[in-house]
CSV table of C-alpha atoms and ligand atoms in Angstrom, one decimal:
chain,number,residue,atom,x,y,z
A,220,MET,CA,122.4,44.0,106.0
A,221,ILE,CA,124.3,45.0,102.9
A,222,ASN,CA,126.6,42.5,101.2
A,223,PHE,CA,129.8,44.0,99.9
A,224,GLU,CA,130.6,41.0,97.7
A,225,SER,CA,132.1,41.5,94.2
A,226,PRO,CA,129.5,42.3,91.5
A,227,ALA,CA,129.8,38.7,90.2
A,228,SER,CA,128.4,37.2,93.4
A,229,GLY,CA,126.8,40.0,95.3
A,230,PRO,CA,124.0,42.5,94.6
A,231,VAL,CA,124.7,45.0,91.8
A,232,PHE,CA,123.0,48.3,92.4
A,233,MET,CA,121.3,49.4,89.2
A,234,ASN,CA,119.1,52.4,88.5
A,235,GLU,CA,115.8,52.3,86.7
A,236,ASP,CA,117.5,52.1,83.2
A,237,LYS,CA,119.2,48.9,84.3
A,238,LYS,CA,122.5,50.7,84.3
A,239,LYS,CA,124.9,50.6,87.2
A,240,TYR,CA,124.5,53.4,89.7
A,241,CYS,CA,127.1,56.1,89.2
A,242,ILE,CA,128.4,57.7,92.4
A,243,GLY,CA,130.2,61.1,92.3
A,244,LEU,CA,132.7,60.9,95.2
A,245,GLY,CA,133.9,64.3,96.4
A,246,VAL,CA,137.0,64.2,98.4
A,247,THR,CA,137.9,67.3,100.5
A,248,GLY,CA,141.0,68.3,102.4
A,249,GLY,CA,141.2,66.4,105.7
A,250,ILE,CA,143.4,63.8,107.1
A,251,ALA,CA,140.6,61.2,106.6
A,252,ALA,CA,140.9,61.7,102.8
A,253,TYR,CA,142.7,58.4,102.5
A,254,LYS,CA,139.6,56.6,103.8
A,255,ALA,CA,137.8,57.7,100.6
A,256,ILE,CA,139.9,55.2,98.8
A,257,GLU,CA,138.3,52.4,100.8
A,258,VAL,CA,134.8,53.8,100.3
A,259,LEU,CA,135.4,53.9,96.5
A,260,ARG,CA,136.5,50.2,96.6
A,261,LEU,CA,133.5,49.1,98.7
A,262,LEU,CA,131.1,51.0,96.3
A,263,GLN,CA,132.7,49.3,93.3
A,264,ARG,CA,132.4,45.9,95.0
A,265,ALA,CA,128.7,46.6,95.4
A,266,GLY,CA,128.5,47.1,91.6
A,267,CYS,CA,128.6,50.9,91.5
A,268,ASP,CA,130.6,53.0,89.0
A,269,VAL,CA,132.5,55.8,90.9
A,270,LYS,CA,133.8,59.0,89.6
A,271,VAL,CA,136.0,61.2,91.8
A,272,ALA,CA,136.2,65.0,92.3
A,273,MET,CA,138.7,66.4,94.7
A,274,THR,CA,139.5,69.8,96.2
A,275,SER,CA,143.1,71.0,95.8
A,276,HIS,CA,143.6,70.6,99.5
A,277,ALA,CA,142.5,66.9,99.3
A,278,ALA,CA,145.1,66.5,96.5
A,279,GLU,CA,147.7,67.5,99.1
A,280,PHE,CA,146.8,64.4,101.1
A,281,ILE,CA,146.2,61.9,98.3
A,282,ARG,CA,147.3,62.2,94.7
A,283,PRO,CA,144.5,62.3,92.1
A,284,LEU,CA,146.4,59.5,90.3
A,285,THR,CA,145.5,57.0,93.0
A,286,PHE,CA,141.8,57.7,92.5
A,287,ARG,CA,142.2,57.7,88.7
A,288,ALA,CA,143.9,54.3,88.7
A,289,LEU,CA,141.2,52.8,91.0
A,290,SER,CA,138.2,54.4,89.4
A,291,GLY,CA,139.2,54.2,85.8
A,292,HIS,CA,138.0,57.8,85.3
A,293,TYR,CA,139.8,61.1,85.0
A,294,VAL,CA,139.9,62.8,88.4
A,295,LEU,CA,138.6,66.3,88.5
A,296,VAL,CA,140.4,68.8,90.7
A,297,ASP,CA,140.3,72.0,88.8
A,298,ASP,CA,137.9,73.1,86.0
A,299,TYR,CA,140.7,75.2,84.5
A,300,ASP,CA,143.4,72.5,84.4
A,301,PRO,CA,144.6,72.3,80.8
A,302,GLY,CA,144.7,68.5,81.1
A,303,ASN,CA,141.0,68.4,81.9
A,304,PRO,CA,139.3,66.5,79.0
A,305,ASP,CA,136.0,68.3,79.6
A,306,PRO,CA,135.6,72.1,79.2
A,307,ILE,CA,132.4,72.3,81.3
A,308,ALA,CA,133.3,69.4,83.6
A,309,HIS,CA,131.3,70.4,86.7
A,310,ILE,CA,128.1,70.5,84.8
A,311,ASN,CA,128.6,67.2,83.0
A,312,PHE,CA,130.0,65.5,86.0
A,313,SER,CA,127.1,66.6,88.2
A,314,GLN,CA,124.5,65.5,85.7
A,315,SER,CA,126.1,62.1,85.1
A,316,ILE,CA,125.8,60.9,88.7
A,317,ASP,CA,123.0,59.3,90.7
A,318,LEU,CA,124.3,60.4,94.1
A,319,PHE,CA,127.0,62.8,95.2
A,320,LEU,CA,128.9,61.5,98.2
A,321,VAL,CA,131.5,63.7,100.0
A,322,VAL,CA,134.1,61.8,102.1
A,323,PRO,CA,135.5,63.4,104.2
A,324,ALA,CA,133.4,66.6,104.2
A,325,THR,CA,135.4,69.4,106.0
A,326,ALA,CA,133.8,72.3,107.9
A,327,ASN,CA,135.0,74.6,105.1
A,328,THR,CA,133.2,72.5,102.4
A,329,LEU,CA,130.0,72.3,104.5
A,330,ALA,CA,130.1,76.1,104.9
A,331,LYS,CA,130.4,76.5,101.1
A,332,PHE,CA,127.6,74.1,100.4
A,333,ALA,CA,125.3,75.8,103.0
A,334,ASN,CA,125.9,79.2,101.4
A,335,GLY,CA,126.0,78.3,97.8
A,336,ILE,CA,129.7,79.2,97.3
A,337,ALA,CA,131.1,77.4,94.2
A,338,ASP,CA,134.7,78.3,94.1
A,339,ASP,CA,136.2,74.9,93.4
A,340,PHE,CA,135.3,71.7,91.6
A,341,VAL,CA,133.6,70.0,94.5
A,342,SER,CA,131.4,72.9,95.6
A,343,SER,CA,130.5,73.7,91.9
A,344,THR,CA,129.4,70.1,91.5
A,345,TYR,CA,127.2,70.4,94.6
A,346,LEU,CA,125.6,73.6,93.3
A,347,ALA,CA,125.0,72.2,89.8
A,348,SER,CA,123.8,68.7,90.9
A,349,THR,CA,120.2,67.6,90.9
A,350,ALA,CA,121.2,64.2,92.4
A,351,PRO,CA,120.8,63.5,96.1
A,352,VAL,CA,123.7,64.5,98.2
A,353,MET,CA,125.2,62.6,101.2
A,354,VAL,CA,128.1,64.0,103.3
A,355,ALA,CA,130.3,62.3,105.8
A,356,PRO,CA,132.0,65.0,107.8
A,357,ALA,CA,135.3,64.7,109.6
A,358,MET,CA,137.0,67.4,111.6
A,359,ASN,CA,138.3,68.5,115.0
A,360,SER,CA,135.5,68.4,117.6
A,361,LEU,CA,135.9,72.1,118.3
A,362,MET,CA,135.1,72.9,114.7
A,363,TRP,CA,132.2,70.3,114.7
A,364,ASP,CA,130.7,72.0,117.7
A,365,HIS,CA,131.2,75.6,116.5
A,366,PRO,CA,128.0,77.5,116.2
A,367,ALA,CA,128.9,78.4,112.6
A,368,THR,CA,129.2,74.7,111.7
A,369,ARG,CA,126.0,73.8,113.6
A,370,ARG,CA,124.2,76.5,111.6
A,371,ASN,CA,125.5,75.2,108.3
A,372,ILE,CA,124.6,71.6,109.2
A,373,GLU,CA,121.0,72.7,110.1
A,374,ARG,CA,120.8,74.6,106.8
A,375,LEU,CA,122.0,71.6,104.8
A,376,LYS,CA,119.7,69.2,106.5
A,377,TYR,CA,116.8,71.5,105.7
A,378,ASP,CA,118.0,71.6,102.1
A,379,GLY,CA,117.7,67.8,102.0
A,380,VAL,CA,121.4,66.8,102.4
A,381,MET,CA,121.9,63.4,104.0
A,382,PHE,CA,124.5,63.2,106.8
A,383,VAL,CA,126.6,60.3,107.9
A,384,GLU,CA,127.3,61.7,111.3
A,385,PRO,CA,130.9,61.6,112.5
A,386,VAL,CA,131.6,59.5,115.6
A,387,SER,CA,133.5,60.0,118.8
A,388,GLY,CA,137.1,58.8,119.1
A,389,GLU,CA,140.7,59.8,119.0
A,390,LEU,CA,141.2,62.6,116.4
A,391,ALA,CA,144.2,63.4,114.3
A,392,CYS,CA,145.2,66.1,116.9
A,393,LYS,CA,145.3,63.3,119.6
A,394,THR,CA,142.3,64.7,121.5
A,395,VAL,CA,139.2,62.6,122.0
A,396,GLY,CA,135.8,64.0,120.8
A,397,THR,CA,133.2,63.9,118.1
A,398,GLY,CA,134.5,64.5,114.7
A,399,LYS,CA,136.0,61.2,113.5
A,400,LEU,CA,134.8,59.9,110.1
A,401,GLU,CA,132.2,57.1,110.5
A,402,ASP,CA,133.5,53.6,109.5
A,403,VAL,CA,133.8,53.3,105.7
A,404,GLU,CA,131.5,50.2,105.8
A,405,ASN,CA,128.8,52.2,107.5
A,406,ILE,CA,129.2,55.1,105.0
A,407,THR,CA,128.9,52.7,102.1
A,408,ALA,CA,125.9,50.9,103.6
A,409,GLN,CA,124.1,54.3,104.0
A,410,VAL,CA,124.8,55.1,100.4
A,411,LEU,CA,123.5,51.8,99.2
A,412,GLU,CA,120.4,52.1,101.4
A,413,ALA,CA,119.7,55.6,100.0
A,414,LEU,CA,120.0,54.2,96.5
A,415,GLY,CA,117.7,51.4,97.3
A,416,GLY,CA,115.1,53.5,99.1
A,417,ALA,CA,112.7,56.0,97.8
A,418,GLY,CA,114.2,59.4,97.2
A,419,ALA,CA,117.7,58.4,96.3
A,420,ASN,CA,117.6,58.2,92.5
A,421,GLU,CA,114.1,59.4,91.9
A,422,ARG,CA,111.5,61.2,94.0
A,423,VAL,CA,108.3,59.2,93.6
A,424,SER,CA,105.3,61.0,92.0
A,425,ASP,CA,102.8,59.2,94.3
A,426,LEU,CA,100.5,62.2,95.0
A,427,THR,CA,99.2,63.0,91.5
A,428,ALA,CA,95.7,62.2,92.5
A,429,GLU,CA,95.8,64.3,95.7
A,430,SER,CA,95.0,67.9,96.5
A,431,PHE,CA,96.6,69.1,99.7
A,432,LEU,CA,95.3,72.0,101.8
A,433,ILE,CA,97.8,73.0,104.4
A,434,THR,CA,97.7,75.7,107.1
A,435,VAL,CA,101.0,77.3,108.0
A,436,GLY,CA,102.4,80.0,110.3
A,437,GLY,CA,101.2,81.8,113.4
A,438,THR,CA,97.9,83.8,113.4
A,439,ARG,CA,97.8,87.4,114.6
A,440,GLU,CA,94.9,88.5,116.8
A,441,ALA,CA,94.6,92.2,116.9
A,442,ILE,CA,94.4,94.1,120.2
A,443,ASP,CA,94.4,97.5,118.5
A,444,PRO,CA,95.7,98.8,115.1
A,445,VAL,CA,99.4,98.4,116.3
A,446,ARG,CA,99.4,95.4,118.6
A,447,PHE,CA,98.5,91.7,118.3
A,448,ILE,CA,98.7,88.4,120.1
A,449,THR,CA,100.8,85.8,118.2
A,450,ASN,CA,103.2,82.9,118.6
A,451,HIS,CA,106.6,81.7,117.4
A,452,SER,CA,105.6,79.8,114.3
A,453,SER,CA,107.9,80.5,111.4
A,454,GLY,CA,106.1,78.4,108.8
A,455,LYS,CA,109.1,76.2,108.2
A,456,MET,CA,107.2,72.9,109.1
A,457,GLY,CA,104.1,73.7,107.0
A,458,PHE,CA,106.0,75.0,104.0
A,459,ALA,CA,108.3,71.9,104.1
A,460,ILE,CA,105.2,69.7,103.9
A,461,ALA,CA,103.8,71.9,101.0
A,462,ALA,CA,107.1,71.6,99.1
A,463,ALA,CA,107.3,67.8,99.6
A,464,ALA,CA,103.7,67.3,98.6
A,465,PHE,CA,104.2,69.5,95.5
A,466,GLU,CA,107.4,67.7,94.5
A,467,ARG,CA,105.5,64.4,94.8
A,468,GLY,CA,102.9,65.5,92.3
A,469,ALA,CA,100.1,66.8,94.5
A,470,LYS,CA,98.1,70.0,93.8
A,471,VAL,CA,98.9,72.1,96.9
A,472,THR,CA,97.2,75.1,98.4
A,473,VAL,CA,98.7,76.7,101.5
A,474,VAL,CA,96.7,79.0,103.8
A,475,ALA,CA,99.5,80.9,105.5
A,476,ALA,CA,99.3,83.3,108.4
A,477,SER,CA,102.4,85.2,109.6
A,478,THR,CA,105.6,83.4,108.5
A,479,SER,CA,109.3,84.3,108.6
A,480,ALA,CA,110.3,81.4,106.3
A,481,ASP,CA,110.3,81.6,102.6
A,482,ALA,CA,107.3,80.1,100.9
A,483,PRO,CA,108.1,77.3,98.4
A,484,SER,CA,107.6,78.0,94.8
A,485,GLY,CA,104.9,75.8,93.2
A,486,PRO,CA,102.1,75.6,95.8
A,487,ARG,CA,99.3,78.2,95.7
A,488,ILE,CA,99.6,80.5,98.7
A,489,VAL,CA,96.6,82.2,100.3
A,490,ARG,CA,97.7,84.8,102.8
A,491,VAL,CA,95.7,85.5,106.0
A,492,GLU,CA,96.2,87.3,109.3
A,493,SER,CA,94.0,86.1,112.1
A,494,ALA,CA,92.4,82.8,113.2
A,495,ARG,CA,89.1,84.1,111.8
A,496,ASP,CA,90.6,84.8,108.4
A,497,MET,CA,92.2,81.4,108.4
A,498,TYR,CA,89.0,79.7,109.3
A,499,ARG,CA,87.2,81.4,106.4
A,500,ALA,CA,89.9,80.6,103.9
A,501,VAL,CA,90.0,77.0,104.9
A,502,ILE,CA,86.3,76.6,104.8
A,503,SER,CA,86.2,78.1,101.3
A,504,GLU,CA,89.0,75.8,100.1
A,505,ILE,CA,88.3,72.5,101.9
A,506,ASP,CA,85.8,71.1,99.3
A,507,GLY,CA,88.6,70.8,96.7
A,508,ALA,CA,91.0,69.0,99.1
A,509,THR,CA,91.6,65.3,99.5
A,510,VAL,CA,94.1,65.8,102.3
A,511,TYR,CA,94.1,68.5,105.0
A,512,VAL,CA,97.2,69.2,107.1
A,513,GLY,CA,96.8,71.6,110.1
A,514,ALA,CA,100.4,72.7,110.6
A,515,ALA,CA,99.6,76.3,111.6
A,516,ALA,CA,99.8,77.5,115.2
A,517,VAL,CA,96.3,79.0,115.4
A,518,SER,CA,95.5,81.2,118.4
A,519,ASP,CA,93.0,79.6,120.7
A,520,TYR,CA,91.8,83.0,122.0
A,521,ARG,CA,91.5,86.5,120.6
A,522,PRO,CA,90.7,89.8,122.2
A,523,LYS,CA,86.9,90.1,122.5
A,524,ASN,CA,87.0,93.7,121.3
A,525,GLU,CA,89.6,95.1,119.0
A,526,ALA,CA,90.2,98.8,119.9
A,527,ALA,CA,89.6,101.0,116.8
A,528,THR,CA,92.4,103.3,117.8
A,529,LYS,CA,95.8,102.8,119.5
A,530,ILE,CA,95.4,102.2,123.2
A,531,LYS,CA,97.3,104.9,125.0
A,532,LYS,CA,99.3,103.9,128.0
A,533,LYS,CA,98.7,107.2,129.9
A,534,ASP,CA,95.1,106.3,130.2
A,535,MET,CA,95.6,103.4,132.7
A,536,ASP,CA,98.2,101.8,135.0
A,537,GLU,CA,96.9,98.3,134.5
A,538,MET,CA,95.1,96.8,131.6
A,539,THR,CA,93.0,93.6,131.3
A,540,LEU,CA,92.3,92.0,128.0
A,541,GLU,CA,89.1,90.1,127.7
A,542,LEU,CA,89.6,87.1,125.4
A,543,GLU,CA,87.2,84.9,123.6
A,544,LYS,CA,87.7,81.5,122.0
A,545,THR,CA,88.5,81.2,118.3
A,546,ASP,CA,86.9,78.5,116.2
A,547,ASP,CA,88.8,75.3,116.1
A,548,ILE,CA,89.5,75.0,112.4
A,549,LEU,CA,90.8,71.4,112.6
A,550,ALA,CA,87.8,70.2,114.5
A,551,GLU,CA,85.5,71.9,112.0
A,552,VAL,CA,87.2,70.3,109.0
A,553,ALA,CA,87.1,66.9,110.7
A,554,ASN,CA,83.4,67.3,111.6
A,555,SER,CA,82.4,68.1,108.1
A,556,ARG,CA,84.8,65.6,106.5
A,557,LYS,CA,83.9,64.5,103.0
A,558,ASN,CA,84.3,60.9,101.8
A,559,GLY,CA,88.0,59.9,101.5
A,560,GLN,CA,89.4,63.1,103.0
A,561,ILE,CA,92.5,62.4,105.1
A,562,ILE,CA,93.0,64.8,108.0
A,563,ALA,CA,96.2,65.4,109.8
A,564,GLY,CA,96.8,67.7,112.8
A,565,PHE,CA,99.8,68.8,114.8
A,566,ALA,CA,100.1,69.0,118.6
A,567,ALA,CA,102.7,71.4,120.1
A,568,GLU,CA,103.0,70.4,123.7
A,569,THR,CA,105.3,71.2,126.7
A,570,THR,CA,104.0,68.3,129.0
A,571,ASN,CA,102.1,65.0,128.6
A,572,LEU,CA,102.9,64.9,124.9
A,573,ILE,CA,101.4,61.5,124.0
A,574,GLU,CA,98.4,61.9,126.3
A,575,TYR,CA,97.3,65.3,124.8
A,576,ALA,CA,98.1,64.2,121.3
A,577,ARG,CA,96.0,61.0,121.6
A,578,GLU,CA,93.2,63.1,123.1
A,579,LYS,CA,93.3,65.3,119.9
A,580,LEU,CA,93.4,62.2,117.6
A,581,LEU,CA,90.3,60.7,119.2
A,582,LYS,CA,88.2,63.8,120.1
A,583,LYS,CA,88.6,65.4,116.8
A,584,ASP,CA,88.5,62.1,114.9
A,585,LEU,CA,91.7,62.7,113.0
A,586,ASP,CA,93.7,60.3,110.9
A,587,ILE,CA,97.1,61.4,112.1
A,588,VAL,CA,98.5,63.7,114.8
A,589,VAL,CA,102.1,64.8,114.6
A,590,ALA,CA,103.1,65.6,118.2
A,591,ASN,CA,106.1,67.8,118.9
A,592,ASP,CA,107.5,68.3,122.4
A,593,ILE,CA,108.5,71.9,121.9
A,594,THR,CA,110.8,71.8,125.0
A,595,GLN,CA,113.3,69.6,123.2
A,596,GLU,CA,116.3,71.2,121.5
A,597,GLY,CA,115.9,71.0,117.8
A,598,ALA,CA,112.1,70.6,118.0
A,599,GLY,CA,109.1,72.8,117.5
A,600,PHE,CA,109.0,76.5,116.6
A,601,ASN,CA,111.4,78.2,114.2
A,602,THR,CA,114.0,75.4,113.9
A,603,ASP,CA,115.1,73.7,110.7
A,604,THR,CA,114.7,70.4,112.4
A,605,ASN,CA,112.0,68.6,114.4
A,606,ILE,CA,111.6,65.7,116.7
A,607,VAL,CA,108.1,64.2,116.6
A,608,THR,CA,105.9,61.3,117.6
A,609,ILE,CA,103.3,60.3,115.1
A,610,LEU,CA,100.0,58.9,116.3
A,611,THR,CA,97.8,57.2,113.7
A,612,LYS,CA,94.1,56.3,113.9
A,613,GLY,CA,93.7,52.6,114.6
A,614,VAL,CA,97.4,52.1,115.5
A,615,ASP,CA,98.0,51.5,119.2
A,616,GLU,CA,101.7,52.3,119.4
A,617,PRO,CA,102.8,55.9,118.8
A,618,GLU,CA,105.8,56.1,116.5
A,619,SER,CA,108.7,58.2,117.7
A,620,LEU,CA,111.0,59.6,115.0
A,621,PRO,CA,114.5,60.8,115.7
A,622,LEU,CA,115.7,64.4,115.1
A,623,MET,CA,115.6,65.2,111.4
A,624,SER,CA,115.2,68.2,109.1
A,625,LYS,CA,111.6,69.5,108.7
A,626,ARG,CA,112.0,68.7,105.0
A,627,GLU,CA,112.8,65.0,105.7
A,628,LEU,CA,110.0,64.9,108.3
A,629,ALA,CA,107.6,66.3,105.7
A,630,ASP,CA,108.3,63.2,103.5
A,631,GLN,CA,107.9,60.9,106.5
A,632,ILE,CA,104.4,62.5,107.3
A,633,ILE,CA,103.4,62.2,103.6
A,634,ASP,CA,104.6,58.5,103.5
A,635,ARG,CA,102.1,57.8,106.3
A,636,ILE,CA,99.3,59.7,104.6
A,637,VAL,CA,100.0,57.6,101.4
A,638,LYS,CA,99.8,54.4,103.6
A,639,ILE,CA,96.4,55.4,104.9
A,640,ARG,CA,95.2,56.2,101.4
A,641,ASN,CA,96.5,52.8,100.1
A,642,ALA,CA,94.9,51.0,103.0
A,643,GLY,CA,91.6,52.5,101.8
B,895,PMT,O1,106.1,77.0,111.9
B,895,PMT,P1,107.4,76.4,112.6
B,895,PMT,O2,108.2,77.4,113.2
B,895,PMT,O3,108.1,75.4,111.7
B,895,PMT,O4,106.8,75.5,113.8
B,895,PMT,C1,106.1,74.3,113.6
B,895,PMT,C2,105.0,74.2,114.6
B,895,PMT,C3,105.6,73.9,116.0
B,895,PMT,C4,104.1,75.4,114.6
B,895,PMT,C5,104.1,72.9,114.1
B,895,PMT,O5,105.0,71.8,114.1
B,895,PMT,C6,103.0,72.7,115.1
B,895,PMT,O6,103.1,71.9,116.0
B,895,PMT,N1,101.8,73.2,114.7
B,895,PMT,C7,100.6,73.2,115.6
B,895,PMT,C8,100.8,74.2,116.7
B,895,PMT,C9,99.6,74.3,117.6
B,895,PMT,O7,98.9,75.3,117.5
B,895,PMT,O8,99.3,73.2,118.2
B,895,PMT,P2,97.9,73.0,119.1
B,895,PMT,O9,98.2,71.9,119.9
B,895,PMT,O10,97.6,74.3,119.8
B,895,PMT,O11,96.8,72.8,118.0
B,895,PMT,C10,96.5,71.5,117.6
B,895,PMT,C11,96.0,71.4,116.2
B,895,PMT,O12,94.8,72.1,116.1
B,895,PMT,C12,97.0,72.0,115.2
B,895,PMT,O13,96.9,71.2,114.0
B,895,PMT,C13,96.4,73.4,114.9
B,895,PMT,O14,96.7,73.8,113.6
B,895,PMT,C14,94.9,73.1,115.1
B,895,PMT,N2,94.1,74.3,115.5
B,895,PMT,C15,94.3,74.8,116.8
B,895,PMT,C16,93.5,75.9,117.2
B,895,PMT,C17,92.5,76.4,116.4
B,895,PMT,N3,91.7,77.4,116.7
B,895,PMT,N4,92.3,75.8,115.2
B,895,PMT,C18,93.1,74.8,114.7
B,895,PMT,O15,92.9,74.3,113.6
């Protein structure tokens, strides 16, 4: 529970340098803009310094002077305003804050953030900021539900933007639906929680002693020189883990089969095609790894005989492919595990999720199994989000996590790996 008492009697939120946290409050043009005033006051009461940036549309709803009087800082609306005391304000503003909070965030602002458009002070600040970003959207429910907005939200979650989801209620247009700004107390509580928790002001470097080996993507098993058997893996999940581990200080090698997602910069990428290639690459890299994560969708079977030339359809009306089992890479890594190696696998299931995942955990002697029920919307293949249950060796109760971006989930998985390491 967060206490919103005045700084004199309540908690004061300080960063590592023992200075007050500074929140950049972006206000964009919606009817809920007036509620940003209350958020500002609650954050100040919790001991934070608040600087405000507004879009010109927001300034139609609330005058910048109101925020200036309350915050004690010049309110930035337009970089080019001759009254602006700072000639490169969006850079200096974005670098001076510990968290950028946007209340309310309109559909238009989310679209700009998602696409890197920086044509006003708030969107330029977003693009120039290295601080964590939290948005509290508010809009008509039709706009909230529009596929374009949903796409932008998925993208932003993948990019690590934290959302204070709007709630259902009566909207400005007198209709009832989802799109109402969350209560200001809840918005403030989430900001303070983010500042207090890992990842808000600083990303911990807790993996400097670890070397991650991660498999990613879908293998391709050749039928002939033009055809292959594969699956829907995009590589998003595995690359997200690679990016998170790298950011937290680990040495990271990724063995990547076919992917449609962009590989993160930083980790070393070893490209492979088939399950056999992946097996060989993993076996040659595994000695140097302290943590192995099998996020790839590896084909369980491959054609027994790959045709040397293209199979011509005129030759036959029906065709039978004879398949043989591939090596189970994860099982092999676990079998020949070296002292201290932590081994995590995934389970992509359509039925009996927990039962099958537990079977993998025990049979293959893994430390963690991340189980995704790929029939759920927002989970599994080629989505920017995932919904998983994590099973950990020695822990009876599976841990079900809510829908979150694959990038957020990556940190959650790594947090559990760190816990296992710390437990010895
Ligand atoms: O790449 P995305 O589009 O982001 O999708 C993510 C994902 C759904 C691919 C990922 O989250 C996931 O679940 N990966 C594992 C998919 C899978 O093949 O599950 P499985 O239940 O068939 O395999 C279990 C485990 O054994 C996996 O860790 C797999 O990498 C490993 N395995 C499987 C077969 C094999 N021959 N060798 C293996 O190492």
